[in-house]
Every structure is written in structure tokens, then in C-alpha cells.
C-alpha positions as MATLAB code, in Angstrom:
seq = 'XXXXXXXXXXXXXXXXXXXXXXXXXXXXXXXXXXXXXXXXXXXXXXXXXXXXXXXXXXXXXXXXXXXXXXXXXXXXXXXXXXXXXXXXXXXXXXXXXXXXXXXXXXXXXXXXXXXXXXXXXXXXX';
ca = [
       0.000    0.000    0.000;
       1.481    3.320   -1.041;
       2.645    6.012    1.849;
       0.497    9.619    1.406;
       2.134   12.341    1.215;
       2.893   14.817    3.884;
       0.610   17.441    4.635;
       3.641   19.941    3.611;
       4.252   17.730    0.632;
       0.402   18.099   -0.357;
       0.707   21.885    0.260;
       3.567   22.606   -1.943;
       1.781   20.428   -4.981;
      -1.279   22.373   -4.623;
       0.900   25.594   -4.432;
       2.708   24.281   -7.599;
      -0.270   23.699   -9.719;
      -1.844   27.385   -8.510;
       1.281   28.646   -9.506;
       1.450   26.960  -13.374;
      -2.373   28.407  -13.489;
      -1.008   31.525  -12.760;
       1.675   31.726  -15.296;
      -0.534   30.288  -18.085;
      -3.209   32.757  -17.588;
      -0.293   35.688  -17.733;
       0.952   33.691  -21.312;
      -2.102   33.721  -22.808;
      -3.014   37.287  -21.789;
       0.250   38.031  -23.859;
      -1.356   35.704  -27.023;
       0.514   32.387  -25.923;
      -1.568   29.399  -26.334;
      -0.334   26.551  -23.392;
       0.225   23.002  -25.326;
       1.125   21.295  -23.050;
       0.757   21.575  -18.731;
       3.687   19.295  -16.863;
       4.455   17.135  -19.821;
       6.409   14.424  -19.257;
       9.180   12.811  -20.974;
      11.363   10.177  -19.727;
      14.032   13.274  -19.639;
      11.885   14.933  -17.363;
       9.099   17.088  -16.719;
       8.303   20.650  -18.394;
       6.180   22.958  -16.609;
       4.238   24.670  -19.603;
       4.459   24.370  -23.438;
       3.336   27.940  -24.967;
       3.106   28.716  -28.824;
       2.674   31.959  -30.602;
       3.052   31.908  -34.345;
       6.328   29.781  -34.695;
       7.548   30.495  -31.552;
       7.418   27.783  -29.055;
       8.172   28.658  -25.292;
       9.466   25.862  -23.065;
       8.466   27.337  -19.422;
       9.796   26.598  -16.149;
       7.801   27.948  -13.157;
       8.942   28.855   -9.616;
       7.170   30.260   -7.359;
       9.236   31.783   -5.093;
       9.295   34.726   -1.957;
      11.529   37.011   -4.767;
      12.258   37.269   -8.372;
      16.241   36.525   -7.394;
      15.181   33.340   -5.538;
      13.587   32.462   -8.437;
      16.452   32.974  -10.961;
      18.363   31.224   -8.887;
      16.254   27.916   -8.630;
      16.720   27.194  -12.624;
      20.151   25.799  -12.465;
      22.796   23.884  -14.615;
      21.127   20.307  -14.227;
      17.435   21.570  -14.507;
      18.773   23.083  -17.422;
      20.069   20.027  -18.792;
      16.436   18.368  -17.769;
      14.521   20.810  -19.410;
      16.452   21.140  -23.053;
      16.435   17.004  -22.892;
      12.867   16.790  -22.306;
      12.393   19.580  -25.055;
      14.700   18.005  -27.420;
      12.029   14.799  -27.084;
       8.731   16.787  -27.251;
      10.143   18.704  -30.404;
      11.497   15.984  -32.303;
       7.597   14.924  -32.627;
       6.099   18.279  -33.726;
       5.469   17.883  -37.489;
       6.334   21.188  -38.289;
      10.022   20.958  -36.267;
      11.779   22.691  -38.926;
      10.309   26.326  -39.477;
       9.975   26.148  -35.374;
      11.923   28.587  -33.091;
      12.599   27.441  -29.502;
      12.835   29.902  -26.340;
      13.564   28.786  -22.887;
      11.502   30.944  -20.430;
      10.772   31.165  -16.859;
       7.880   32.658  -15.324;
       8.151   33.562  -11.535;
       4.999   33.295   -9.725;
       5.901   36.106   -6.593;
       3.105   36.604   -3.409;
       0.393   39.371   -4.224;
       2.563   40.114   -7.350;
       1.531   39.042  -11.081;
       3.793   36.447  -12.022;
       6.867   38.255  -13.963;
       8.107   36.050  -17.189;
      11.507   36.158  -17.796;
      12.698   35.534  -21.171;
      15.867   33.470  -22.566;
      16.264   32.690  -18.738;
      19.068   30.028  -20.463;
      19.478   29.442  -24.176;
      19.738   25.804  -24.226;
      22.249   23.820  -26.485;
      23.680   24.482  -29.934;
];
């Protein structure tokens, strides 16, 4: 029979999926439309999938007390999570080719509208 989670453990999933809400609604109040919520890969897990035009936004979400805490939470090996799992979910887009990639973060901040940062890292050549 499986463990449950801790009540702290069920607090900071509920906190996470407010927070993803949060930063979709401010993506598609800028004309994003989300493809994808937590998609999983077995690289790993991206937080949102946003598309405008030919633009596709791989998103990484952290709420956090400040935008610096924030930055500082996207780091080399969720980097190297993030572009793997991207690699996978764009190498089965039909239209790969003509498609541009941006990796972007969107900090979700208390009583603040979350604040997206773009090109928070540009992923590999």
C-alpha cells in the first residue's frame, strides 16, 4: 500500500499547480496558447508548453518569496532536464523545422503578477 504524502508535501503540490495556473493565464493574456501543462518525458518534466506563431516557449515555473530566488532555482542540471525533455517533445512536432525554440521562466511572486523572464538560459547548440 502506497505512503500519502505529507501534509507539507500536499501543500507545496497544490501551491505548484496554482502557480502553473497563474503563469498560463499571464501567457495567454500576452497571445501564448499553453500546449502542453507538466508534460512528461522520460528526460523529465516541463512545466508549460506555450506557442505563438512559430515560436514555441518551453516554461519553467517557480514560485518563489523574490524574483532573485527564483532565478536562482533554474540551475545547470534543470537546465540540462529541461532542453532534454524539449529536445524529445520537439522531435515529434510535425512542423520541427520552421519552429523557433525559447527557454523561459515565469516567476509566480506573493500578491505580485507572475513576472516572465525571457531566454532565462538558451539551451544547447
Amino acid at each position: 500500500m502506497a505512503e500519502r504524502p505529507s501534509a507539507s508535501r500536499q501543500k507545496a503540490y497544490r501551491r505548484g499547480h496554482y502557480g502553473e495556473w497563474l503563469a498560463a493565464a499571464a501567457l495567454m493574456l500576452k497571445g501564448y496558447r499553453i500546449l502542453a501543462r507538466r508534460h512528461r518525458t522520460r528526460f523529465g518534466e516541463i512545466d508549460l508548453i506555450a506557442r505563438r506563431g512559430d515560436l514555441v516557449l518551453i516554461v519553467e515555473v517557480k514560485a518563489r518569496r523574490t524574483l532573485m530566488e527564483a532565478m536562482e532555482a533554474v540551475g545547470g542540471e534543470s537546465e540540462h532536464r529541461i532542453e532534454g525533455a524539449a529536445d524529445f517533445w520537439l522531435s515529434r512536432q510535425s512542423d520541427y523545422g520552421k519552429l523557433s525554440v525559447r527557454f523561459d521562466m515565469v516567476a509566480v511572486l506573493p500578491w505580485r503578477w507572475p513576472v516572465h523572464v525571457k531566454n532565462v538560459f538558451y539551451g544547447r547548440n
